[in-house]
mmCIF file of C-alpha atoms in Angstrom:
data_model
loop_
_atom_site.group_PDB
_atom_site.id
_atom_site.type_symbol
_atom_site.label_atom_id
_atom_site.label_comp_id
_atom_site.label_asym_id
_atom_site.label_seq_id
_atom_site.Cartn_x
_atom_site.Cartn_y
_atom_site.Cartn_z
ATOM 1 C CA MET A 1 29.874 45.242 -3.521
ATOM 2 C CA ARG A 2 26.985 43.308 -2.639
ATOM 3 C CA ILE A 3 24.671 42.034 -5.686
ATOM 4 C CA GLU A 4 21.014 42.199 -5.192
ATOM 5 C CA GLU A 5 19.151 38.987 -5.683
ATOM 6 C CA LYS A 6 16.733 38.990 -8.568
ATOM 7 C CA GLU A 7 12.969 38.907 -7.915
ATOM 8 C CA SER A 8 10.471 37.028 -9.745
ATOM 9 C CA MET A 9 7.019 37.849 -10.421
ATOM 10 C CA VAL A 10 3.884 35.775 -10.658
ATOM 11 C CA VAL A 11 2.122 35.857 -13.894
ATOM 12 C CA SER A 12 -0.639 33.570 -13.240
ATOM 13 C CA VAL A 13 -2.395 31.147 -10.592
ATOM 14 C CA ARG A 14 -4.250 28.403 -12.170
ATOM 15 C CA PRO A 15 -5.747 25.464 -10.386
ATOM 16 C CA GLU A 16 -4.993 22.183 -11.855
ATOM 17 C CA ASP A 17 -7.465 20.038 -9.576
ATOM 18 C CA SER A 18 -9.163 20.168 -6.400
ATOM 19 C CA ASP A 19 -5.753 19.749 -4.561
ATOM 20 C CA LEU A 20 -2.871 21.313 -6.820
ATOM 21 C CA VAL A 21 -2.497 24.813 -8.274
ATOM 22 C CA SER A 22 -0.197 26.110 -11.129
ATOM 23 C CA ILE A 23 2.018 29.157 -10.613
ATOM 24 C CA LEU A 24 3.274 30.783 -13.606
ATOM 25 C CA LEU A 25 6.338 32.918 -13.070
ATOM 26 C CA ASP A 26 7.571 35.858 -15.281
ATOM 27 C CA ASP A 27 10.710 33.648 -16.562
ATOM 28 C CA GLY A 28 8.619 31.113 -17.792
ATOM 29 C CA THR A 29 8.728 28.881 -14.741
ATOM 30 C CA ALA A 30 5.858 26.781 -13.784
ATOM 31 C CA LEU A 31 5.414 25.431 -10.496
ATOM 32 C CA THR A 32 2.538 23.235 -9.286
ATOM 33 C CA VAL A 33 2.028 23.366 -5.465
ATOM 34 C CA ALA A 34 -0.903 22.562 -3.205
ATOM 35 C CA VAL A 35 -3.841 24.719 -2.841
ATOM 36 C CA HIS A 36 -2.925 26.046 0.671
ATOM 37 C CA ILE A 37 0.192 27.258 -0.397
ATOM 38 C CA VAL A 38 -1.531 30.031 -2.511
ATOM 39 C CA SER A 39 -3.160 31.476 0.751
ATOM 40 C CA ASP A 40 0.193 30.942 2.865
ATOM 41 C CA TYR A 41 2.017 32.686 0.525
ATOM 42 C CA HIS A 42 -0.461 35.090 -0.405
ATOM 43 C CA LEU A 43 -0.124 34.253 -3.978
ATOM 44 C CA TYR A 44 -1.766 36.433 -6.889
ATOM 45 C CA SER A 45 -0.943 37.704 -10.353
ATOM 46 C CA GLY A 46 1.505 40.242 -10.238
ATOM 47 C CA LYS A 47 2.825 39.077 -6.811
ATOM 48 C CA ARG A 48 6.607 39.804 -6.637
ATOM 49 C CA LEU A 49 8.702 37.042 -5.086
ATOM 50 C CA SER A 50 11.836 37.448 -3.050
ATOM 51 C CA ALA A 51 14.787 34.885 -4.207
ATOM 52 C CA GLU A 52 13.978 33.317 -0.705
ATOM 53 C CA ASP A 53 10.276 32.898 -1.409
ATOM 54 C CA ARG A 54 11.183 31.593 -4.803
ATOM 55 C CA ALA A 55 13.289 28.991 -3.411
ATOM 56 C CA ARG A 56 10.753 28.083 -0.686
ATOM 57 C CA LEU A 57 8.138 27.778 -3.502
ATOM 58 C CA GLN A 58 10.273 25.266 -5.456
ATOM 59 C CA GLU A 59 10.634 23.354 -2.634
ATOM 60 C CA HIS A 60 6.868 23.065 -2.311
ATOM 61 C CA ALA A 61 6.580 22.212 -6.088
ATOM 62 C CA ALA A 62 8.914 19.411 -5.548
ATOM 63 C CA PHE A 63 7.022 18.035 -2.647
ATOM 64 C CA SER A 64 3.739 18.272 -4.870
ATOM 65 C CA LYS A 65 5.460 16.552 -7.783
ATOM 66 C CA ILE A 66 6.118 13.413 -5.423
ATOM 67 C CA TRP A 67 2.735 13.823 -3.641
ATOM 68 C CA LYS A 68 1.047 13.593 -6.975
ATOM 69 C CA SER A 69 3.150 10.655 -8.248
ATOM 70 C CA ALA A 70 2.331 8.747 -4.972
ATOM 71 C CA LEU A 71 -1.303 9.650 -4.995
ATOM 72 C CA ARG A 72 -1.376 8.029 -8.658
ATOM 73 C CA TYR A 73 0.133 4.728 -7.479
ATOM 74 C CA LEU A 74 -2.286 4.450 -4.667
ATOM 75 C CA ARG A 75 -5.420 5.236 -6.794
ATOM 76 C CA TYR A 76 -6.709 1.929 -7.898
ATOM 77 C CA GLN A 77 -5.275 -0.327 -4.753
ATOM 78 C CA MET A 78 -4.379 -0.108 -1.275
ATOM 79 C CA ARG A 79 -0.524 -0.140 -0.662
ATOM 80 C CA THR A 80 1.920 -0.584 2.008
ATOM 81 C CA VAL A 81 4.293 2.183 3.289
ATOM 82 C CA PHE A 82 7.194 0.056 2.104
ATOM 83 C CA GLN A 83 5.479 -0.516 -1.215
ATOM 84 C CA THR A 84 4.954 3.179 -1.817
ATOM 85 C CA GLN A 85 8.671 3.986 -0.591
ATOM 86 C CA ARG A 86 10.188 1.594 -2.848
ATOM 87 C CA TYR A 87 8.186 2.980 -5.758
ATOM 88 C CA LEU A 88 8.785 6.376 -5.202
ATOM 89 C CA GLN A 89 12.660 5.500 -4.951
ATOM 90 C CA GLU A 90 12.565 3.802 -8.028
ATOM 91 C CA LYS A 91 11.200 7.061 -9.549
ATOM 92 C CA GLY A 92 14.769 8.654 -8.444
ATOM 93 C CA TYR A 93 13.072 11.166 -5.998
ATOM 94 C CA PRO A 94 15.294 12.519 -3.135
ATOM 95 C CA GLU A 95 14.857 10.273 0.007
ATOM 96 C CA GLU A 96 14.123 13.213 2.294
ATOM 97 C CA GLN A 97 11.318 14.503 0.281
ATOM 98 C CA ILE A 98 9.929 10.825 0.087
ATOM 99 C CA GLN A 99 9.854 10.591 3.756
ATOM 100 C CA GLN A 100 8.047 13.716 4.015
ATOM 101 C CA VAL A 101 5.416 12.548 1.500
ATOM 102 C CA LEU A 102 5.055 9.206 3.218
ATOM 103 C CA LYS A 103 4.357 10.905 6.720
ATOM 104 C CA VAL A 104 1.810 12.946 5.195
ATOM 105 C CA LEU A 105 0.064 10.022 3.540
ATOM 106 C CA GLN A 106 0.296 8.168 6.678
ATOM 107 C CA ASP A 107 -1.117 11.114 8.879
ATOM 108 C CA ARG A 108 -3.963 11.517 6.195
ATOM 109 C CA LYS A 109 -4.702 7.804 6.226
ATOM 110 C CA PHE A 110 -3.920 7.331 2.487
ATOM 111 C CA LEU A 111 -1.523 4.531 3.834
ATOM 112 C CA ASP A 112 -2.369 2.675 6.687
ATOM 113 C CA ASP A 113 -0.498 -0.643 7.199
ATOM 114 C CA ARG A 114 -2.661 -1.939 9.794
ATOM 115 C CA ARG A 115 -5.905 -1.616 7.734
ATOM 116 C CA TYR A 116 -3.817 -3.048 4.824
ATOM 117 C CA ALA A 117 -2.877 -6.080 6.738
ATOM 118 C CA SER A 118 -6.105 -6.642 8.007
ATOM 119 C CA MET A 119 -7.986 -6.554 4.714
ATOM 120 C CA TYR A 120 -5.512 -8.672 3.051
ATOM 121 C CA ALA A 121 -5.857 -11.482 5.713
ATOM 122 C CA GLU A 122 -9.608 -11.223 5.530
ATOM 123 C CA GLN A 123 -9.505 -11.556 1.761
ATOM 124 C CA HIS A 124 -7.129 -14.545 1.544
ATOM 125 C CA GLN A 125 -7.542 -16.489 4.853
ATOM 126 C CA SER A 126 -10.119 -18.712 2.935
ATOM 127 C CA GLN A 127 -7.404 -19.490 0.286
ATOM 128 C CA GLN A 128 -3.969 -19.645 2.320
ATOM 129 C CA SER A 129 -2.547 -20.512 5.684
ATOM 130 C CA ARG A 130 -1.715 -18.162 8.429
ATOM 131 C CA ALA A 131 2.040 -18.716 7.953
ATOM 132 C CA TYR A 132 1.705 -18.238 4.221
ATOM 133 C CA ILE A 133 -0.303 -14.851 4.646
ATOM 134 C CA MET A 134 2.254 -13.448 7.027
ATOM 135 C CA MET A 135 5.083 -14.279 5.007
ATOM 136 C CA LYS A 136 3.340 -12.016 1.887
ATOM 137 C CA LEU A 137 2.584 -9.636 4.276
ATOM 138 C CA LYS A 138 6.194 -9.249 5.515
ATOM 139 C CA GLN A 139 7.299 -9.288 2.021
ATOM 140 C CA ARG A 140 5.267 -6.112 1.512
ATOM 141 C CA GLY A 141 6.988 -4.244 4.488
ATOM 142 C CA ILE A 142 4.332 -5.171 7.244
ATOM 143 C CA GLN A 143 6.067 -5.000 10.850
ATOM 144 C CA SER A 144 5.993 -7.938 13.151
ATOM 145 C CA GLY A 145 3.780 -6.313 15.719
ATOM 146 C CA VAL A 146 1.017 -5.509 13.348
ATOM 147 C CA LEU A 147 1.189 -9.217 12.007
ATOM 148 C CA ASP A 148 0.643 -10.361 15.555
ATOM 149 C CA THR A 149 -2.348 -8.166 16.160
ATOM 150 C CA VAL A 150 -3.867 -8.896 12.674
ATOM 151 C CA CYS A 151 -3.441 -12.637 13.206
ATOM 152 C CA SER A 152 -3.657 -13.204 16.579
ATOM 153 C CA ASP A 153 -7.093 -15.074 16.705
ATOM 154 C CA TRP A 154 -6.571 -16.748 13.494
ATOM 155 C CA ASP A 155 -8.378 -20.132 13.105
ATOM 156 C CA GLU A 156 -6.062 -22.288 10.828
ATOM 157 C CA GLU A 157 -7.877 -25.357 11.371
ATOM 158 C CA ALA A 158 -11.294 -23.621 10.104
ATOM 159 C CA ALA A 159 -9.273 -22.057 7.164
ATOM 160 C CA ALA A 160 -8.094 -25.261 6.074
ATOM 161 C CA LYS A 161 -11.433 -26.814 6.167
ATOM 162 C CA LEU A 162 -12.704 -24.304 3.732
ATOM 163 C CA LEU A 163 -10.129 -25.243 1.393
ATOM 164 C CA VAL A 164 -10.828 -28.883 1.632
ATOM 165 C CA GLU A 165 -14.288 -28.045 0.915
ATOM 166 C CA LYS A 166 -13.409 -25.923 -2.231
ATOM 167 C CA TYR A 167 -11.028 -28.817 -3.064
ATOM 168 C CA LEU A 168 -13.457 -31.689 -3.037
ATOM 169 C CA ARG A 169 -16.070 -30.129 -5.124
ATOM 170 C CA LYS A 170 -13.711 -30.135 -8.142
ATOM 171 C CA LYS A 171 -13.127 -33.877 -7.459
ATOM 172 C CA SER A 172 -14.969 -37.038 -7.634
ATOM 173 C CA LYS A 173 -16.447 -39.200 -4.881
ATOM 174 C CA ASP A 174 -13.136 -41.037 -4.797
ATOM 175 C CA HIS A 175 -12.136 -42.353 -1.313
ATOM 176 C CA SER A 176 -8.761 -43.743 -2.342
ATOM 177 C CA GLN A 177 -5.675 -43.422 -0.451
ATOM 178 C CA ASP A 178 -4.150 -41.503 -3.399
ATOM 179 C CA LEU A 179 -6.913 -38.563 -3.212
ATOM 180 C CA LYS A 180 -6.213 -38.518 0.651
ATOM 181 C CA ARG A 181 -2.424 -37.775 -0.020
ATOM 182 C CA LYS A 182 -3.198 -35.427 -2.749
ATOM 183 C CA LEU A 183 -5.462 -33.702 -0.312
ATOM 184 C CA ILE A 184 -2.657 -33.183 2.604
ATOM 185 C CA GLN A 185 -0.132 -32.095 -0.052
ATOM 186 C CA TYR A 186 -2.485 -29.520 -1.486
ATOM 187 C CA LEU A 187 -3.009 -27.949 2.051
ATOM 188 C CA GLN A 188 0.832 -28.343 2.532
ATOM 189 C CA ARG A 189 1.238 -26.174 -0.711
ATOM 190 C CA LYS A 190 -0.860 -23.775 0.813
ATOM 191 C CA GLY A 191 1.356 -23.258 3.907
ATOM 192 C CA PHE A 192 -0.597 -25.392 6.441
ATOM 193 C CA SER A 193 1.436 -27.859 8.549
ATOM 194 C CA TYR A 194 1.374 -31.662 7.858
ATOM 195 C CA ASP A 195 -0.490 -32.017 11.259
ATOM 196 C CA ILE A 196 -3.380 -29.557 10.241
ATOM 197 C CA ALA A 197 -3.450 -30.851 6.827
ATOM 198 C CA LYS A 198 -4.133 -34.614 8.120
ATOM 199 C CA ARG A 199 -6.469 -33.346 10.846
ATOM 200 C CA VAL A 200 -8.963 -31.680 8.579
ATOM 201 C CA ALA A 201 -8.538 -33.903 5.401
ATOM 202 C CA PHE A 202 -11.953 -35.523 5.462
ATOM 203 C CA LEU A 203 -13.688 -37.162 2.496
ATOM 204 C CA ASP A 204 -17.129 -37.511 3.123
ATOM 205 C CA ASN A 205 -20.044 -34.655 3.262
ATOM 206 C CA ASP A 206 -20.136 -34.763 6.887
ATOM 207 C CA TRP A 207 -16.566 -34.541 7.618
ATOM 208 C CA ASP A 208 -16.738 -37.299 10.142
ATOM 209 C CA GLU A 209 -14.102 -39.646 8.542
ATOM 210 C CA PRO A 210 -10.164 -38.404 9.229
ATOM 211 C CA ILE A 211 -7.278 -39.686 7.108
ATOM 212 C CA ILE A 212 -5.108 -41.767 9.432
#
């Protein structure tokens, strides 16, 4: 004897915000789904749902939960795909649904690793070397191809000179060899090679006395 699958009934359809809607079912289950799901499934108060439709709505609700969590994570600052994936994994969400959310986030430009890398490099190029910035971006999951594009026209020497100017503003007009050594070491700590550090480490305002 075949047992009929129990139907569910929609009790109410209420918006949560501009993107999400709460669906209350007659057994007390509340499902939060994207706004377009209401029209896709023709949902309204009193609508009867088959067990199959209910299962699909539950899948949409699971997606929406992860989506909402991702948007909260992205609300206050840009993130990379890798950072967002790791955050969602730490929340314990299923990997398959995480990948679905990440794809939509990228399609809708909420996640854009190339833009992230460009902005990060622009913000930090006056403070750190190309090698150091590339290392930090790799740690954030930026792929090598993106890094090569973003940093292809990087002027290491110009970036080092900016740091030298900032460093010397905080120092006295001491032209001692000790200050020269400290300046080179400072640039190396920022990720610059010894050759570049030595070449740009000038002590006078006209930048015409290189360290030898």
